[in-house]
């Protein structure tokens, strides 16, 4: 069984200390030394942090700093929930500004060469992913806890749908419009 840590912080100015405390409670934390570490954010659409639609930029800043302090090279990436608007969403959310200030590469998965990946899924047997993902040593998902019309709640597992570029996400929703099948498709994607 996996170990999970849950830490409460009063606001985002305390988030780095909270993340570090949560990490220290876990077993088998991977080394970041000399590794390319993708911080996979949740970037639904262009909205400021107070709308609570995307991973908060200060949470992203804290993770970038942690990765750098542990010797890793942080990359921040996603494909927005709205086709063709990923760069605008990065800007509006404040994530692009934080990435630039902290010296992390920003990765728009919609603008990358794609690679077809076979997966042993029950519903999905292959997906197209950005080729850049094959060069990542460590992937950390930074979801935004929020509601979802089908899955009720969106978190770490659902956040991986953003690894799929462009209209792929909407095609999956069309393929599996019911919660059980969508949930299974999300497991397939995580494979």
mmCIF file of C-alpha atoms in Angstrom:
data_model
loop_
_atom_site.group_PDB
_atom_site.id
_atom_site.type_symbol
_atom_site.label_atom_id
_atom_site.label_comp_id
_atom_site.label_asym_id
_atom_site.label_seq_id
_atom_site.Cartn_x
_atom_site.Cartn_y
_atom_site.Cartn_z
ATOM 1 C CA UNK A 1 0.000 0.000 0.000
ATOM 2 C CA UNK A 2 1.263 3.475 -0.877
ATOM 3 C CA UNK A 3 1.977 5.978 1.833
ATOM 4 C CA UNK A 4 0.253 9.369 1.602
ATOM 5 C CA UNK A 5 1.004 12.479 3.622
ATOM 6 C CA UNK A 6 -1.405 15.354 4.043
ATOM 7 C CA UNK A 7 -0.220 18.683 5.432
ATOM 8 C CA UNK A 8 -2.324 21.772 6.080
ATOM 9 C CA UNK A 9 -0.904 25.256 5.559
ATOM 10 C CA UNK A 10 -2.775 28.488 6.297
ATOM 11 C CA UNK A 11 -1.829 30.198 3.040
ATOM 12 C CA UNK A 12 0.527 30.017 0.086
ATOM 13 C CA UNK A 13 3.390 31.846 1.811
ATOM 14 C CA UNK A 14 3.812 28.717 3.996
ATOM 15 C CA UNK A 15 3.389 26.209 1.168
ATOM 16 C CA UNK A 16 7.084 25.363 0.619
ATOM 17 C CA UNK A 17 7.571 24.376 4.268
ATOM 18 C CA UNK A 18 4.372 22.327 4.100
ATOM 19 C CA UNK A 19 5.481 20.505 0.946
ATOM 20 C CA UNK A 20 8.891 19.757 2.464
ATOM 21 C CA UNK A 21 7.226 18.381 5.595
ATOM 22 C CA UNK A 22 4.924 16.201 3.457
ATOM 23 C CA UNK A 23 7.867 14.885 1.404
ATOM 24 C CA UNK A 24 9.824 14.027 4.560
ATOM 25 C CA UNK A 25 6.917 11.859 5.764
ATOM 26 C CA UNK A 26 7.006 9.709 2.617
ATOM 27 C CA UNK A 27 9.023 6.595 1.879
ATOM 28 C CA UNK A 28 11.033 6.107 -1.313
ATOM 29 C CA UNK A 29 11.204 9.711 -2.466
ATOM 30 C CA UNK A 30 13.128 9.685 -5.759
ATOM 31 C CA UNK A 31 16.402 11.530 -6.072
ATOM 32 C CA UNK A 32 16.257 14.654 -8.219
ATOM 33 C CA UNK A 33 20.037 15.033 -8.485
ATOM 34 C CA UNK A 34 21.048 15.667 -12.111
ATOM 35 C CA UNK A 35 17.557 14.688 -13.330
ATOM 36 C CA UNK A 36 14.989 16.371 -15.540
ATOM 37 C CA UNK A 37 11.934 16.721 -13.307
ATOM 38 C CA UNK A 38 8.590 17.503 -14.907
ATOM 39 C CA UNK A 39 6.154 19.352 -12.679
ATOM 40 C CA UNK A 40 2.867 18.490 -14.390
ATOM 41 C CA UNK A 41 0.484 21.293 -13.427
ATOM 42 C CA UNK A 42 -3.291 21.450 -13.863
ATOM 43 C CA UNK A 43 -3.956 24.178 -16.406
ATOM 44 C CA UNK A 44 -7.632 24.196 -17.283
ATOM 45 C CA UNK A 45 -7.910 27.640 -18.837
ATOM 46 C CA UNK A 46 -6.653 31.171 -18.612
ATOM 47 C CA UNK A 47 -7.751 32.407 -15.216
ATOM 48 C CA UNK A 48 -6.002 34.191 -12.356
ATOM 49 C CA UNK A 49 -5.085 32.253 -9.188
ATOM 50 C CA UNK A 50 -8.047 33.586 -7.183
ATOM 51 C CA UNK A 51 -10.437 31.716 -9.512
ATOM 52 C CA UNK A 52 -8.948 28.400 -8.233
ATOM 53 C CA UNK A 53 -9.125 26.680 -11.641
ATOM 54 C CA UNK A 54 -5.426 25.902 -12.070
ATOM 55 C CA UNK A 55 -2.535 24.771 -9.892
ATOM 56 C CA UNK A 56 -1.650 27.836 -7.830
ATOM 57 C CA UNK A 57 1.531 29.537 -9.088
ATOM 58 C CA UNK A 58 3.010 29.783 -5.576
ATOM 59 C CA UNK A 59 2.639 26.015 -5.185
ATOM 60 C CA UNK A 60 4.495 25.665 -8.490
ATOM 61 C CA UNK A 61 7.186 28.106 -7.299
ATOM 62 C CA UNK A 62 7.693 26.081 -4.119
ATOM 63 C CA UNK A 63 8.094 22.835 -6.065
ATOM 64 C CA UNK A 64 10.518 24.423 -8.548
ATOM 65 C CA UNK A 65 12.675 25.567 -5.633
ATOM 66 C CA UNK A 66 12.556 22.154 -3.951
ATOM 67 C CA UNK A 67 13.603 20.391 -7.169
ATOM 68 C CA UNK A 68 16.472 22.846 -7.704
ATOM 69 C CA UNK A 69 17.635 22.562 -4.080
ATOM 70 C CA UNK A 70 17.768 18.783 -4.534
ATOM 71 C CA UNK A 71 19.923 19.131 -7.669
ATOM 72 C CA UNK A 72 17.238 18.598 -10.311
ATOM 73 C CA UNK A 73 16.329 20.543 -13.430
ATOM 74 C CA UNK A 74 12.652 21.585 -13.143
ATOM 75 C CA UNK A 75 10.357 21.751 -16.143
ATOM 76 C CA UNK A 76 6.750 22.925 -15.833
ATOM 77 C CA UNK A 77 4.295 21.550 -18.369
ATOM 78 C CA UNK A 78 0.726 20.893 -19.423
ATOM 79 C CA UNK A 79 -1.781 20.971 -22.237
ATOM 80 C CA UNK A 80 -4.707 23.224 -21.395
ATOM 81 C CA UNK A 81 -8.240 21.887 -21.260
ATOM 82 C CA UNK A 82 -9.061 24.329 -24.059
ATOM 83 C CA UNK A 83 -7.477 23.472 -27.400
ATOM 84 C CA UNK A 84 -4.866 25.968 -28.581
ATOM 85 C CA UNK A 85 -4.946 28.136 -25.460
ATOM 86 C CA UNK A 86 -2.154 26.605 -23.386
ATOM 87 C CA UNK A 87 0.272 29.537 -23.698
ATOM 88 C CA UNK A 88 -2.473 32.040 -22.826
ATOM 89 C CA UNK A 89 -3.502 29.882 -19.860
ATOM 90 C CA UNK A 90 0.110 29.722 -18.619
ATOM 91 C CA UNK A 91 0.238 33.538 -18.741
ATOM 92 C CA UNK A 92 -3.179 34.227 -17.184
ATOM 93 C CA UNK A 93 -2.658 31.698 -14.383
ATOM 94 C CA UNK A 94 0.633 33.257 -13.279
ATOM 95 C CA UNK A 95 2.496 29.990 -13.892
ATOM 96 C CA UNK A 96 4.529 31.393 -16.828
ATOM 97 C CA UNK A 97 5.716 34.305 -14.675
ATOM 98 C CA UNK A 98 6.759 32.008 -11.824
ATOM 99 C CA UNK A 99 8.566 29.610 -14.177
ATOM 100 C CA UNK A 100 10.511 32.508 -15.703
ATOM 101 C CA UNK A 101 11.364 34.042 -12.312
ATOM 102 C CA UNK A 102 12.577 30.696 -10.967
ATOM 103 C CA UNK A 103 14.481 29.608 -14.087
ATOM 104 C CA UNK A 104 12.311 26.600 -14.959
ATOM 105 C CA UNK A 105 11.571 25.594 -18.541
ATOM 106 C CA UNK A 106 7.914 25.942 -19.530
ATOM 107 C CA UNK A 107 6.588 23.092 -21.689
ATOM 108 C CA UNK A 108 3.465 23.496 -23.820
ATOM 109 C CA UNK A 109 2.545 19.917 -24.728
ATOM 110 C CA UNK A 110 0.324 21.162 -27.571
ATOM 111 C CA UNK A 111 3.373 22.565 -29.390
ATOM 112 C CA UNK A 112 5.567 19.453 -29.337
ATOM 113 C CA UNK A 113 6.325 16.553 -31.635
ATOM 114 C CA UNK A 114 4.086 13.626 -30.733
ATOM 115 C CA UNK A 115 4.949 9.975 -30.152
ATOM 116 C CA UNK A 116 2.470 7.112 -30.333
ATOM 117 C CA UNK A 117 2.685 5.034 -27.150
ATOM 118 C CA UNK A 118 1.143 1.589 -26.821
ATOM 119 C CA UNK A 119 -0.388 0.907 -23.408
ATOM 120 C CA UNK A 120 -1.920 -2.252 -21.932
ATOM 121 C CA UNK A 121 -5.233 -0.528 -21.223
ATOM 122 C CA UNK A 122 -8.712 -1.979 -21.032
ATOM 123 C CA UNK A 123 -10.299 0.941 -22.891
ATOM 124 C CA UNK A 124 -7.346 2.787 -24.403
ATOM 125 C CA UNK A 125 -4.594 0.766 -26.095
ATOM 126 C CA UNK A 126 -2.541 3.638 -27.491
ATOM 127 C CA UNK A 127 -2.138 7.347 -26.925
ATOM 128 C CA UNK A 128 -0.214 10.167 -28.525
ATOM 129 C CA UNK A 129 2.057 11.933 -26.078
ATOM 130 C CA UNK A 130 4.630 14.693 -26.475
ATOM 131 C CA UNK A 131 7.985 13.128 -27.345
ATOM 132 C CA UNK A 132 9.537 15.340 -24.642
ATOM 133 C CA UNK A 133 7.875 13.161 -21.986
ATOM 134 C CA UNK A 134 10.110 10.270 -22.996
ATOM 135 C CA UNK A 135 13.132 12.367 -21.928
ATOM 136 C CA UNK A 136 11.851 13.082 -18.416
ATOM 137 C CA UNK A 137 13.508 11.304 -15.488
ATOM 138 C CA UNK A 138 10.930 12.140 -12.810
ATOM 139 C CA UNK A 139 7.308 13.251 -13.230
ATOM 140 C CA UNK A 140 5.506 14.945 -10.347
ATOM 141 C CA UNK A 141 1.853 15.785 -10.727
ATOM 142 C CA UNK A 142 0.647 19.039 -9.174
ATOM 143 C CA UNK A 143 -3.141 18.797 -9.450
ATOM 144 C CA UNK A 144 -5.729 21.345 -8.433
ATOM 145 C CA UNK A 145 -8.328 19.787 -6.177
ATOM 146 C CA UNK A 146 -11.708 20.720 -7.682
ATOM 147 C CA UNK A 147 -15.023 19.315 -8.814
ATOM 148 C CA UNK A 148 -15.632 17.587 -12.144
ATOM 149 C CA UNK A 149 -18.929 16.874 -13.887
ATOM 150 C CA UNK A 150 -18.255 13.152 -14.362
ATOM 151 C CA UNK A 151 -15.665 12.087 -11.814
ATOM 152 C CA UNK A 152 -17.101 14.409 -9.117
ATOM 153 C CA UNK A 153 -13.573 15.192 -7.955
ATOM 154 C CA UNK A 154 -10.441 15.833 -9.975
ATOM 155 C CA UNK A 155 -6.982 15.201 -8.582
ATOM 156 C CA UNK A 156 -3.682 13.468 -9.320
ATOM 157 C CA UNK A 157 -5.022 10.645 -11.510
ATOM 158 C CA UNK A 158 -7.260 12.894 -13.634
ATOM 159 C CA UNK A 159 -4.483 15.488 -13.908
ATOM 160 C CA UNK A 160 -2.539 13.079 -16.129
ATOM 161 C CA UNK A 161 -5.057 13.650 -18.910
ATOM 162 C CA UNK A 162 -3.192 16.916 -19.479
ATOM 163 C CA UNK A 163 -0.223 14.897 -20.714
ATOM 164 C CA UNK A 164 -2.317 14.317 -23.830
ATOM 165 C CA UNK A 165 -2.100 17.237 -26.247
ATOM 166 C CA UNK A 166 -4.771 19.182 -28.063
ATOM 167 C CA UNK A 167 -8.165 17.665 -28.730
ATOM 168 C CA UNK A 168 -7.148 14.223 -27.458
ATOM 169 C CA UNK A 169 -8.774 14.942 -24.094
ATOM 170 C CA UNK A 170 -12.156 15.792 -25.635
ATOM 171 C CA UNK A 171 -11.953 12.650 -27.815
ATOM 172 C CA UNK A 172 -11.514 10.548 -24.688
ATOM 173 C CA UNK A 173 -14.515 12.240 -23.074
ATOM 174 C CA UNK A 174 -16.530 11.398 -26.212
ATOM 175 C CA UNK A 175 -15.272 7.799 -26.204
ATOM 176 C CA UNK A 176 -16.151 7.260 -22.538
ATOM 177 C CA UNK A 177 -18.959 9.658 -21.494
ATOM 178 C CA UNK A 178 -19.821 7.762 -18.293
ATOM 179 C CA UNK A 179 -17.976 7.941 -14.981
ATOM 180 C CA UNK A 180 -16.979 4.256 -14.695
ATOM 181 C CA UNK A 181 -15.523 4.070 -18.191
ATOM 182 C CA UNK A 182 -13.839 7.459 -17.892
ATOM 183 C CA UNK A 183 -12.318 6.359 -14.586
ATOM 184 C CA UNK A 184 -10.998 3.207 -16.252
ATOM 185 C CA UNK A 185 -9.629 5.260 -19.156
ATOM 186 C CA UNK A 186 -7.788 7.451 -16.629
ATOM 187 C CA UNK A 187 -6.192 4.334 -15.156
ATOM 188 C CA UNK A 188 -5.170 3.315 -18.688
ATOM 189 C CA UNK A 189 -3.564 6.720 -19.318
ATOM 190 C CA UNK A 190 -1.625 6.423 -16.060
ATOM 191 C CA UNK A 191 -0.212 3.088 -17.238
#
